[in-house]
CSV table of C-alpha atoms in Angstrom, one decimal:
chain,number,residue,atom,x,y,z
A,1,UNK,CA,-2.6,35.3,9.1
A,2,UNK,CA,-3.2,32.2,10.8
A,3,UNK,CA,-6.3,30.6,9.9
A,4,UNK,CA,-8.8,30.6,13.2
A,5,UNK,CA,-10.9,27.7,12.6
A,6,UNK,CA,-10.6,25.5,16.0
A,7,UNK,CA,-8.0,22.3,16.3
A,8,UNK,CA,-4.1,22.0,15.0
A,9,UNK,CA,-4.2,23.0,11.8
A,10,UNK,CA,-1.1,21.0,9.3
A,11,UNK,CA,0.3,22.0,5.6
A,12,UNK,CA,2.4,18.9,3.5
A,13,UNK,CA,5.5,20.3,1.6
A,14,UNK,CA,6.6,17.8,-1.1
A,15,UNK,CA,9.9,18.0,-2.4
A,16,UNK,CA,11.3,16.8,-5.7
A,17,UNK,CA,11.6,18.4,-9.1
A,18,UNK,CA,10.6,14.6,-10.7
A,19,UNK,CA,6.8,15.8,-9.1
A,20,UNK,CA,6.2,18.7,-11.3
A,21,UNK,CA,7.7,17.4,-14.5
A,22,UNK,CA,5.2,14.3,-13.9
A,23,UNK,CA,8.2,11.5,-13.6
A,24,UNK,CA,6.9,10.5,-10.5
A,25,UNK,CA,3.5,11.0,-8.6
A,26,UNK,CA,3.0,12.5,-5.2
A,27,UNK,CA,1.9,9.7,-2.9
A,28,UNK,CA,2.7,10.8,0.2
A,29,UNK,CA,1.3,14.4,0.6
A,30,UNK,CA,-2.3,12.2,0.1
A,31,UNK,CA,-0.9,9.5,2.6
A,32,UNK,CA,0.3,11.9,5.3
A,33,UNK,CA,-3.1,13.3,4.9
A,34,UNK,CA,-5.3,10.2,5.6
A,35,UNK,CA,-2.7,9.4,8.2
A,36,UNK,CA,-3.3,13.0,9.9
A,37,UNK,CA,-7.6,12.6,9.3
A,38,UNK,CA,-7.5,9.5,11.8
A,39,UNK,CA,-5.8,11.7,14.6
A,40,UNK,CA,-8.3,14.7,13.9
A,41,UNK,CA,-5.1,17.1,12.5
A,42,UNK,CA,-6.7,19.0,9.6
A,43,UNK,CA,-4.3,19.4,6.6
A,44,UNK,CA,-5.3,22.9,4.6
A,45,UNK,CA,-2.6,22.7,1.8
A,46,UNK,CA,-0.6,20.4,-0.2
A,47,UNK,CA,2.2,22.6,-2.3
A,48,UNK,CA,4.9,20.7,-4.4
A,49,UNK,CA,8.1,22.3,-4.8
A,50,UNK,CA,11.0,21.6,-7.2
A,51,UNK,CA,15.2,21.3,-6.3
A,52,UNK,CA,15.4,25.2,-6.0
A,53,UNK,CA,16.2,26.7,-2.3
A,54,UNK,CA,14.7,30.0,-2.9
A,55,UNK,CA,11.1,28.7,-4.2
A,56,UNK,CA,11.9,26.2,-1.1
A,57,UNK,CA,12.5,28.6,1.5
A,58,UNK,CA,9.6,30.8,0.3
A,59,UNK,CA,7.1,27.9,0.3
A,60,UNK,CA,8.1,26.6,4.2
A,61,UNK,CA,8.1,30.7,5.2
A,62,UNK,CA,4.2,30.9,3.7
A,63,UNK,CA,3.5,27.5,4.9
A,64,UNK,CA,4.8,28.2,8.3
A,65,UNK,CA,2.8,31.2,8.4
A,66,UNK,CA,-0.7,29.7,8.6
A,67,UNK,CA,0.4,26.0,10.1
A,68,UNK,CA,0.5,24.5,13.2
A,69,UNK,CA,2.5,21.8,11.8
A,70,UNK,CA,4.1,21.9,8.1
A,71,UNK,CA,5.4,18.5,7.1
A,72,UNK,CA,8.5,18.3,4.2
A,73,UNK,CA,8.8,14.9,2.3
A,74,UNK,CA,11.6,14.5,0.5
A,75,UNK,CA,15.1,16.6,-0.1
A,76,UNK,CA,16.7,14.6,2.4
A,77,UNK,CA,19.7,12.5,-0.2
A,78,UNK,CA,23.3,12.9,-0.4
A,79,UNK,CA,23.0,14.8,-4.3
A,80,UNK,CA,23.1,18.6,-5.3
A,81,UNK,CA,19.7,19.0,-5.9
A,82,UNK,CA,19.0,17.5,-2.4
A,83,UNK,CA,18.0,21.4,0.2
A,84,UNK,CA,15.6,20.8,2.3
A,85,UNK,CA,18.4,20.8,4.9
A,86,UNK,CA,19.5,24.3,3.5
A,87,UNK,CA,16.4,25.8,3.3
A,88,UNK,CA,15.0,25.0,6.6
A,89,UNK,CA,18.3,26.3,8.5
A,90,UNK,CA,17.9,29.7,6.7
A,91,UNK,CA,14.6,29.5,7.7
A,92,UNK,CA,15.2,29.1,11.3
A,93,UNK,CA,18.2,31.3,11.2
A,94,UNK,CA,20.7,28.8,12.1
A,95,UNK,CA,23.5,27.1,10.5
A,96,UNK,CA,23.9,23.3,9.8
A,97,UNK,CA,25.9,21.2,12.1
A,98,UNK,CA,26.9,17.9,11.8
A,99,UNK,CA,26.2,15.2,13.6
A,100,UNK,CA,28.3,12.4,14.3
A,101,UNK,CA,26.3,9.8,15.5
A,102,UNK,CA,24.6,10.1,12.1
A,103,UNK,CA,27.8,9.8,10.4
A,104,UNK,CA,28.6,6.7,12.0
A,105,UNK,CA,25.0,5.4,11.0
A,106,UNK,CA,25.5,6.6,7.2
A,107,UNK,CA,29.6,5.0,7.6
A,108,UNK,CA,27.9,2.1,9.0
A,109,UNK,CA,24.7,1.2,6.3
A,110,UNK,CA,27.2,1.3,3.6
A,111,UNK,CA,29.5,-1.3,5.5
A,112,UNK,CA,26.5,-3.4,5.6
A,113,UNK,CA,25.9,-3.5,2.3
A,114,UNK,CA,29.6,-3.8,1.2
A,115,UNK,CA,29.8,-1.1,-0.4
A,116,UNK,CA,32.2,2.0,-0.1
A,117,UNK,CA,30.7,5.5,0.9
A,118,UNK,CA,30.7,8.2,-1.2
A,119,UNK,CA,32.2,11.2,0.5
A,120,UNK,CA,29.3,13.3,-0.5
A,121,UNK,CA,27.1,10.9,2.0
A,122,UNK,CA,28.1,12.3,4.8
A,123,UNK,CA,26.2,15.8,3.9
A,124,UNK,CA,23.0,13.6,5.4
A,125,UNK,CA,24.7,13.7,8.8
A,126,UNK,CA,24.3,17.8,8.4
A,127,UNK,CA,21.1,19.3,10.2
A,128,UNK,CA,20.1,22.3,11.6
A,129,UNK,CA,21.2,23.5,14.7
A,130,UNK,CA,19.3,22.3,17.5
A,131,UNK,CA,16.7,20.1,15.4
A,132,UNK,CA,15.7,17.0,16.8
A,133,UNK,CA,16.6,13.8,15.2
A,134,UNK,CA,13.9,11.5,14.0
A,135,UNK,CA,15.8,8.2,13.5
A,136,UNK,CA,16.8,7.4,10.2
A,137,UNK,CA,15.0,4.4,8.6
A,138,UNK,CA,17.8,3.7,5.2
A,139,UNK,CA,20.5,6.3,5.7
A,140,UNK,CA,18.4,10.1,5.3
A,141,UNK,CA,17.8,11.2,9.5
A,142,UNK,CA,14.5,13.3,9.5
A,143,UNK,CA,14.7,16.0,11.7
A,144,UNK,CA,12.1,18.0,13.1
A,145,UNK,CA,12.7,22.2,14.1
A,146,UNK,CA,10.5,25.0,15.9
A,147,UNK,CA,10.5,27.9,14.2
A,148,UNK,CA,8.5,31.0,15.3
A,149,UNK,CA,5.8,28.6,17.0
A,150,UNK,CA,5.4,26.1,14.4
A,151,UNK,CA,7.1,22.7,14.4
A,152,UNK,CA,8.3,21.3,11.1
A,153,UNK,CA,9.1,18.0,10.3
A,154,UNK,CA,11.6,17.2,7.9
A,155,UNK,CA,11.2,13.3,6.2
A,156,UNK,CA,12.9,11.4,3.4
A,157,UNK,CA,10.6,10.9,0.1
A,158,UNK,CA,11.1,7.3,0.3
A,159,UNK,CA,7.6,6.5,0.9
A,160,UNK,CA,8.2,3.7,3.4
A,161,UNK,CA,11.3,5.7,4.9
A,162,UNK,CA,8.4,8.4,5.1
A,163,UNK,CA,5.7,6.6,6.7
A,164,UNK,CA,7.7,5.4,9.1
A,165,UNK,CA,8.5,8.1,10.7
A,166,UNK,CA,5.1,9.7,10.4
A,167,UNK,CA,3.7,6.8,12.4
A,168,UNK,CA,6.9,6.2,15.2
A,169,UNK,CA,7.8,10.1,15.3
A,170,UNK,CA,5.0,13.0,13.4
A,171,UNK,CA,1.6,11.5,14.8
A,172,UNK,CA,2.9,10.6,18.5
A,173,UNK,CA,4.7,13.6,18.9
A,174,UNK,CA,1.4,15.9,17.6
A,175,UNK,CA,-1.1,14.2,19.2
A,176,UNK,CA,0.7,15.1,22.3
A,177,UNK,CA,0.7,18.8,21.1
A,178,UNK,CA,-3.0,18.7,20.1
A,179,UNK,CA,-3.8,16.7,23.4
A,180,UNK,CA,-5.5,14.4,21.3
A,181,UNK,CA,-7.1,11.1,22.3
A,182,UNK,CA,-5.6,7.8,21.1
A,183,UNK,CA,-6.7,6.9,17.9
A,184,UNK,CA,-6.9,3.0,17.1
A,185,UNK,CA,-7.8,1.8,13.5
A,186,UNK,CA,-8.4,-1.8,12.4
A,187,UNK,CA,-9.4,-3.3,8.7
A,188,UNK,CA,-12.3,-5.4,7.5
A,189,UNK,CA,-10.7,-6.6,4.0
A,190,UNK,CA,-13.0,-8.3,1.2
A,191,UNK,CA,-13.1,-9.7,-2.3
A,192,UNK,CA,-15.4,-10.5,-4.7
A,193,UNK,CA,-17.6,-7.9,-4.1
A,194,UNK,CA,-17.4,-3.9,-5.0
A,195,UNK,CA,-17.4,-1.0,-2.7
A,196,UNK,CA,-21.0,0.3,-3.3
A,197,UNK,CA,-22.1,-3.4,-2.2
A,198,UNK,CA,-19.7,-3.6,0.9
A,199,UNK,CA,-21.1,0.3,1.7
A,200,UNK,CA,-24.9,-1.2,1.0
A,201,UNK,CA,-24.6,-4.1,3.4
A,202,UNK,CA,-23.3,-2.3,6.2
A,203,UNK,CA,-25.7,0.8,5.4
A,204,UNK,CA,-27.2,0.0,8.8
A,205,UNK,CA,-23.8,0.2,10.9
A,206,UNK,CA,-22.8,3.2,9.4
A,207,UNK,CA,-26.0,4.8,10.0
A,208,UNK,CA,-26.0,3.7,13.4
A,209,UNK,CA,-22.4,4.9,14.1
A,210,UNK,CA,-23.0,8.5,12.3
A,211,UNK,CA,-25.6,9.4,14.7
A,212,UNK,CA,-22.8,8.8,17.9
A,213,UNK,CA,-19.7,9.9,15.8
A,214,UNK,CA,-17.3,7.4,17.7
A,215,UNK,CA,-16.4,4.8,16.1
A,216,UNK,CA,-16.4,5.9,12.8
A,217,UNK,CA,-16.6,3.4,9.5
A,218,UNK,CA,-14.5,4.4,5.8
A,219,UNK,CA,-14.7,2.3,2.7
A,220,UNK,CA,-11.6,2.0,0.9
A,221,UNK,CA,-11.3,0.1,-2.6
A,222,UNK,CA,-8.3,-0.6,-4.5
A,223,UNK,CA,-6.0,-3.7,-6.3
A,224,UNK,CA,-9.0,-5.7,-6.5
A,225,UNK,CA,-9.8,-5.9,-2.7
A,226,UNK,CA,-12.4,-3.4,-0.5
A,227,UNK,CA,-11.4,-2.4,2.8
A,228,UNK,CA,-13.8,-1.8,5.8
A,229,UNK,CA,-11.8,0.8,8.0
A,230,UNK,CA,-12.7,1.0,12.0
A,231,UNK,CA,-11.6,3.8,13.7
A,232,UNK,CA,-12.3,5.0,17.3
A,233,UNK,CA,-10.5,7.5,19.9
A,234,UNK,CA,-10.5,7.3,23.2
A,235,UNK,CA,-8.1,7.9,26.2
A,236,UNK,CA,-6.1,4.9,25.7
A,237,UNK,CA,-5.5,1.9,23.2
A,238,UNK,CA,-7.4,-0.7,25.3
A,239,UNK,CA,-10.5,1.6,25.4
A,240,UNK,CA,-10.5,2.6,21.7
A,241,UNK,CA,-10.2,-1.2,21.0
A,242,UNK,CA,-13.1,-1.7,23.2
A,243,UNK,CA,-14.9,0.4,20.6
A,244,UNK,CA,-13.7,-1.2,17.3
A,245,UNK,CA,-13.3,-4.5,18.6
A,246,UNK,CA,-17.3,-5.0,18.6
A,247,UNK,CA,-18.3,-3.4,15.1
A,248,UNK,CA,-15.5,-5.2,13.6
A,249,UNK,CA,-17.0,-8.4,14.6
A,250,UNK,CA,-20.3,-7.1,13.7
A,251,UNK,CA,-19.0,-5.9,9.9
A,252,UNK,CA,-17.7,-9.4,9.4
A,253,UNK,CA,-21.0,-11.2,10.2
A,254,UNK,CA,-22.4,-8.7,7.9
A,255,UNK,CA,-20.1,-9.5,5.0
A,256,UNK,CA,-19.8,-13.3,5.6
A,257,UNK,CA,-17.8,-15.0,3.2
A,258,UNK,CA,-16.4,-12.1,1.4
A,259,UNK,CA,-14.2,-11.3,4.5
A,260,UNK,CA,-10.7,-12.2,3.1
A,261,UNK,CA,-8.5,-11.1,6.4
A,262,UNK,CA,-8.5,-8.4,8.9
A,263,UNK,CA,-5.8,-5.7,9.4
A,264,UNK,CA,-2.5,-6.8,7.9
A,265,UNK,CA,-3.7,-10.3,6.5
A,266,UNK,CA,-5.4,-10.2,2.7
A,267,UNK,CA,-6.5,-12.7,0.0
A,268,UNK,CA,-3.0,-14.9,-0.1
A,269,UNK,CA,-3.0,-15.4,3.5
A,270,UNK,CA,-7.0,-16.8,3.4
A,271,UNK,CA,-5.6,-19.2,0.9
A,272,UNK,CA,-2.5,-20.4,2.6
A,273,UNK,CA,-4.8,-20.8,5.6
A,274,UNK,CA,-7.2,-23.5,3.6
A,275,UNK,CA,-4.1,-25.3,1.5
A,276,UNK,CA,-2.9,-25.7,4.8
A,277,UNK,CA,-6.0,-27.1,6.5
A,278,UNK,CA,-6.8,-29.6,3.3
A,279,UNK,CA,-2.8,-30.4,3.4
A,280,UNK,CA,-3.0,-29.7,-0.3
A,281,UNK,CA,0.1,-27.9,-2.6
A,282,UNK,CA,-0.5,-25.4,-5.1
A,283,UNK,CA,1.0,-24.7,-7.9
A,284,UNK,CA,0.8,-21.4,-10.6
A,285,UNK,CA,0.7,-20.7,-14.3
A,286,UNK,CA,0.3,-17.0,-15.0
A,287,UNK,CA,0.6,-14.9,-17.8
A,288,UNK,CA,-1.2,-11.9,-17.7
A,289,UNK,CA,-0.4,-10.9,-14.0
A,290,UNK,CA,3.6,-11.5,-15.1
A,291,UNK,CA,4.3,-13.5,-11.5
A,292,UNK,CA,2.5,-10.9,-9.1
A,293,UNK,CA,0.5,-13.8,-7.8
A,294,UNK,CA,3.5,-16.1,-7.0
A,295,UNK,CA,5.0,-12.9,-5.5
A,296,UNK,CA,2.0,-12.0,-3.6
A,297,UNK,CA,1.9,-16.2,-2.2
A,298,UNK,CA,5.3,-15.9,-0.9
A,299,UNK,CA,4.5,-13.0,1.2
A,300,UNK,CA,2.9,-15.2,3.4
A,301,UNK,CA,5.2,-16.8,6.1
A,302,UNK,CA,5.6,-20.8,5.8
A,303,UNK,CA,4.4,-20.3,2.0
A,304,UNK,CA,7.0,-23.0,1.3
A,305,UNK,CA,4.8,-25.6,2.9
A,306,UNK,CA,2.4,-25.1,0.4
A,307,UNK,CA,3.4,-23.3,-2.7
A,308,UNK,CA,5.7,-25.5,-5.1
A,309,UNK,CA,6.0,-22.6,-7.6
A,310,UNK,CA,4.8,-20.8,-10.7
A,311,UNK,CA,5.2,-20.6,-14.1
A,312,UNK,CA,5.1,-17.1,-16.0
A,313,UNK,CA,3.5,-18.4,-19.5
A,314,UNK,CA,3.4,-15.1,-21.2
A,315,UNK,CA,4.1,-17.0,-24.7
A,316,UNK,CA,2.2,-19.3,-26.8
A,317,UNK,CA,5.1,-21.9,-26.6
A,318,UNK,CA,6.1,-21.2,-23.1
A,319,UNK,CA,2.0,-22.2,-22.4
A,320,UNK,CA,2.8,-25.2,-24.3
A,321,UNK,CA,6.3,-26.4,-23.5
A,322,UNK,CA,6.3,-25.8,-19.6
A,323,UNK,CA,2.7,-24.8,-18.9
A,324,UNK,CA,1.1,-28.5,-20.7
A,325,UNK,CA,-1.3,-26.3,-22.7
A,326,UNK,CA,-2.5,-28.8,-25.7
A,327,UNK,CA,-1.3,-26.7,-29.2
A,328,UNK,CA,-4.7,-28.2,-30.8
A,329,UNK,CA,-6.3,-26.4,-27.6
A,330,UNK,CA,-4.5,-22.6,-28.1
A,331,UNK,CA,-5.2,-22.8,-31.7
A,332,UNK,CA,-8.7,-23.4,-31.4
A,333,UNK,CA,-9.4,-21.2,-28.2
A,334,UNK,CA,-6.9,-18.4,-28.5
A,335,UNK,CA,-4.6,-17.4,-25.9
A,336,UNK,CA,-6.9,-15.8,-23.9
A,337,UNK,CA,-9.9,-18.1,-23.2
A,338,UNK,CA,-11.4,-20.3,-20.3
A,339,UNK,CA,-10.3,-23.5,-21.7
A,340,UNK,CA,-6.8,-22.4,-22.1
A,341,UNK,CA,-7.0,-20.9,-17.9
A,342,UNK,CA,-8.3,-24.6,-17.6
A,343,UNK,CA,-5.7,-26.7,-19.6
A,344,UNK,CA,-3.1,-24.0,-18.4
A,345,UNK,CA,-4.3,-24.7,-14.3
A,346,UNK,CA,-4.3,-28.4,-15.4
A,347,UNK,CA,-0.9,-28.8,-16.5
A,348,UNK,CA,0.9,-26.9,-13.7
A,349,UNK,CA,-0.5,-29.3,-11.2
A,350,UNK,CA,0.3,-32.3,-12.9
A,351,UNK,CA,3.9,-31.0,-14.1
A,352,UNK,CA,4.4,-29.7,-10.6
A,353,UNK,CA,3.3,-32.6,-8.1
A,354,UNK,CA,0.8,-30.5,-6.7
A,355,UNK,CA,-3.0,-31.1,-5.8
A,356,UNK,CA,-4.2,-27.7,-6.7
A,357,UNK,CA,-3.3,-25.7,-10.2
A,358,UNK,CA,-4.4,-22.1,-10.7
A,359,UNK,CA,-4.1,-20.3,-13.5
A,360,UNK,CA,-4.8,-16.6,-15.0
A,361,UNK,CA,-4.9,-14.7,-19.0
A,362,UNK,CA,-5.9,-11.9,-19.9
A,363,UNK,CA,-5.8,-8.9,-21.9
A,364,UNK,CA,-3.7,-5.5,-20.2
A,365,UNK,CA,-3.9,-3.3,-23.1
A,366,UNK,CA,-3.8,-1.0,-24.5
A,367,UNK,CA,-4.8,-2.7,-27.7
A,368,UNK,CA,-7.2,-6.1,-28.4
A,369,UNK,CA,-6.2,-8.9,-28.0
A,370,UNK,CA,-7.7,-11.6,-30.7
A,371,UNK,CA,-10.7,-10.0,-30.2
A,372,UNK,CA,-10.8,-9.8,-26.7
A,373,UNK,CA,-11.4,-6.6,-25.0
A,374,UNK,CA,-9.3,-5.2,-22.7
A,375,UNK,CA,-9.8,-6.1,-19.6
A,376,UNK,CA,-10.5,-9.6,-20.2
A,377,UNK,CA,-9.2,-12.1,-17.8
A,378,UNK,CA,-9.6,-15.5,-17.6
A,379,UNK,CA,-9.2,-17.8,-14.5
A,380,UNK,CA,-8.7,-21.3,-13.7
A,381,UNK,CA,-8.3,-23.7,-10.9
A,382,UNK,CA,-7.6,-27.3,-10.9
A,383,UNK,CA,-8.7,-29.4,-7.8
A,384,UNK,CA,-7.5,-32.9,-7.3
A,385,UNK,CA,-10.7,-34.3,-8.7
A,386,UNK,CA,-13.1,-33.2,-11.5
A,387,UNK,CA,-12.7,-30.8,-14.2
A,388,UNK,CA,-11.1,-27.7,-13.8
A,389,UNK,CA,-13.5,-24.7,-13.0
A,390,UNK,CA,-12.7,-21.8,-15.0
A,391,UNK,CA,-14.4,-17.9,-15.1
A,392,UNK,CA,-14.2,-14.9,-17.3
A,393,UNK,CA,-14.5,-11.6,-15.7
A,394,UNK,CA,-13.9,-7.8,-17.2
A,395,UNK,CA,-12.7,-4.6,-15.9
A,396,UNK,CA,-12.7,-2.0,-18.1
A,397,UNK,CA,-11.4,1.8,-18.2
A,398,UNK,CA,-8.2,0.9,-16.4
A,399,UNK,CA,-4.8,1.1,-17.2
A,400,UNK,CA,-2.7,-1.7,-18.0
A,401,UNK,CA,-1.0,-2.2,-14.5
A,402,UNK,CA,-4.2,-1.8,-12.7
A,403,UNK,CA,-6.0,-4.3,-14.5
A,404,UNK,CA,-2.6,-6.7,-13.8
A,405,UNK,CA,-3.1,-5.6,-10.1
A,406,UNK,CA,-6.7,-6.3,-10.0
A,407,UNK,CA,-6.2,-9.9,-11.9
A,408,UNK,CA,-4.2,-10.6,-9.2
A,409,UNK,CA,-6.3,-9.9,-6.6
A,410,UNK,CA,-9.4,-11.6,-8.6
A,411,UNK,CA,-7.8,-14.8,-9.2
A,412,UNK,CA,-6.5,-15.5,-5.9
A,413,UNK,CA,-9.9,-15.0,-4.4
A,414,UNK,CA,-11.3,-17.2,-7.3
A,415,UNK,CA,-9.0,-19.7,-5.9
A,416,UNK,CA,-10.0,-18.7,-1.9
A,417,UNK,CA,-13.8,-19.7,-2.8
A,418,UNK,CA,-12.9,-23.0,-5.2
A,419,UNK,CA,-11.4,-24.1,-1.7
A,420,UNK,CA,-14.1,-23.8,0.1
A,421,UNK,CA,-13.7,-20.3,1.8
A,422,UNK,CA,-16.2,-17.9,0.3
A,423,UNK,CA,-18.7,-20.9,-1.6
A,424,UNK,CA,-21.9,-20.0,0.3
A,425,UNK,CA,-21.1,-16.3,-0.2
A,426,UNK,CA,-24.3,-14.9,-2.0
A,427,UNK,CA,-22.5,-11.7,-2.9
A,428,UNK,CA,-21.8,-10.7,-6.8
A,429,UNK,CA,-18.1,-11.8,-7.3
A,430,UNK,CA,-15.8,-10.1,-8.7
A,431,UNK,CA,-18.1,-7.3,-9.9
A,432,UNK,CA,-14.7,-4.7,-9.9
């Protein structure tokens, strides 16, 4: 029996024997169901199901049951163990039919890439009869079927293939069902300053906006940064923007300097933005963080006009030989220290041509490093003039690609404020 609370009620199906036996973690039964909060679908169940179309079938049947909507992620490849296809034709009492524009799609990736198709490929051009395509994104179609009044959508476990087609296909098509008002979301993103201090300062918004219920405000921390999320619903984009638009402004006079970008735009974009306005270069030595700050820079378009390049120092000698690291220095400081970060940001520049060096250490785990705890990450930046300025900061209780994650984030905002961006900023930095 249907459950009879009020609005569309949605289930998540995921797919994949690699989820139960822990080789991989389901991300996007969570995802699908923050994506599904900011429409107003309720989700009542997540359920994970391995490569077995019996337990499949049986877990879409009870799913179906009580759902509006049941969403399946993942079963959609070319292999064996691939049946969601299978199972949701037996469930709908129809047989699989396939498709030949999807053929020719499948035929045609596989050109692109220059490499011959496997025959068994083509299988993803099979769907049940009379299901309705949901453009594929790499070669897996989604499909999306009716059975017995509830509509299930079929989508590949690739999590970008997947949110995809939530976002162009799943939450279009059920706000229409639900006759649901559009729902517009924008960010507020900051560094430097931890959740339960972004949440303190805008106490007052969020107060305010509780008592009317539209806009709403969410506080979302993760990788080093804290997101301020900004949601409203009304009858059409222009008039839910109408409704963020003001508090966003009002959030980012509250946080001041801390604001790193809105939306789409974090940390590495703040600092191409003042490299660019000083006409400076930059250039990177890194160890701890392995490259993920050079590879976080390039992400931002026209990097080139500022970013000469990086150095990933993970070695003593490496720090010496290509990072200009004095050997007297290492040996006296260890690896992991400020004046190494300093001599380290130092030596990058100068090697490099740039004006600006930056540089991170640290300590991932799981065991101590020369005494330093895990955790331990030390920063440096190099300016054109004076002597480098150089921080140690600790998070602890986090695993070892977490702590590289966060380092990342920390040290790029280090360099966002030695630029000038966040220097008046009264907040706590980098408090995790």
């Amino acid at each position: 029996m249907r459950d009879e609370s009020s609005g569309l009620r949605a289930e998540v199906v995921a797919v994949g024997t690699e989820l139960l036996l822990g080789e991989n973690v389901d991300t996007n039964s969570a995802w699908i169901s923050s994506r599904f909060a900011e429409i107003g679908v309720d989700v009542f169940r997540h359920v994970t199901v391995g490569d077995n179309v019996v337990r499949l079938l049986a877990a879409l049947r009870d799913a179906a049951s009580r759902a509006d909507a049941v969403v399946v992620t993942g079963g959609l490849g070319a292999t064996q163990d691939d049946l969601t296809r299978f199972a949701v034709a037996r469930l709908a009492g129809v047989d699989l039919e396939r498709r030949a524009d999807l053929v020719e799609h499948v035929e045609a990736h596989f050109a692109r890439t220059g490499r011959p198709m496997p025959p068994r490929n083509r299988i993803q051009a099979d769907l049940p009869a009379g299901a309705r395509v949901l453009a594929p994104v790499g070669t897996a179609a989604g499909f999306a079927v009716e059975v017995d009044g509830t509509v299930i959508y079929c989508l590949p476990g690739v999590p970008t293939e997947m949110a995809t087609m939530v976002d162009r296909d799943v939450v279009p098509d059920l706000a229409g069902r639900a006759g649901l008002a559009t729902t517009v979301s924008r960010l507020v993103r900051t560094a430097g300053v931890s959740e339960s201090g972004v949440a303190e300062r805008c106490a007052g918004v969020v107060e305010r906006l509780d008592a009317v219920g539209n806009p709403t405000v969410a506080f979302l921390a993760s990788r080093g940064e804290t997101r301020v999320r900004v949601t409203a619903k009304a009858g059409s984009r222009e008039a839910a923007l109408a409704l963020v638009d003001p508090v966003v402004d009002e959030v980012v006079g509250l946080l001041g300097a801390a604001v790193v970008g809105l939306d789409g735009e974090g940390v590495e974009h703040a600092v191409g933005r003042q490299l660019r306005r000083l006409g400076w270069t930059l250039a990177v030595g890194e160890s701890v963080t392995g490259g993920g700050v050079g590879a976080r820079l390039v992400t931002v378009a026209g990097a080139s006009d500022w970013f000469r390049g990086g150095v990933v120092a993970y070695t003593e000698s490496v720090k010496t030989s290509l990072g200009g690291v004095p050997a007297q220095v290492l040996a006296r400081e260890g690896a992991v220290s400020e004046a190494v970060a300093g001599a380290l940001a130092t030596g990058v520049r100068d090697r490099m041509g740039a004006e600006v060096g930056l540089a991170v250490l640290g300590v991932a785990g799981p065991a101590l490093q020369a005494g330093r705890a895990v955790g331990t990450v030390c920063l440096g930046v190099a300016l054109p003039e004076g002597p480098p300025r150089v921080r140690t900061v600790v998070l602890p209780s986090r695993s070892r690609t977490q702590i590289q994650e966060w380092a990342t984030s920390v040290v790029l905002d280090h360099l966002r404020r030695a630029l000038g961006a966040g220097a008046a900023d009264p907040a706590d930095p980098h408090d995790g």
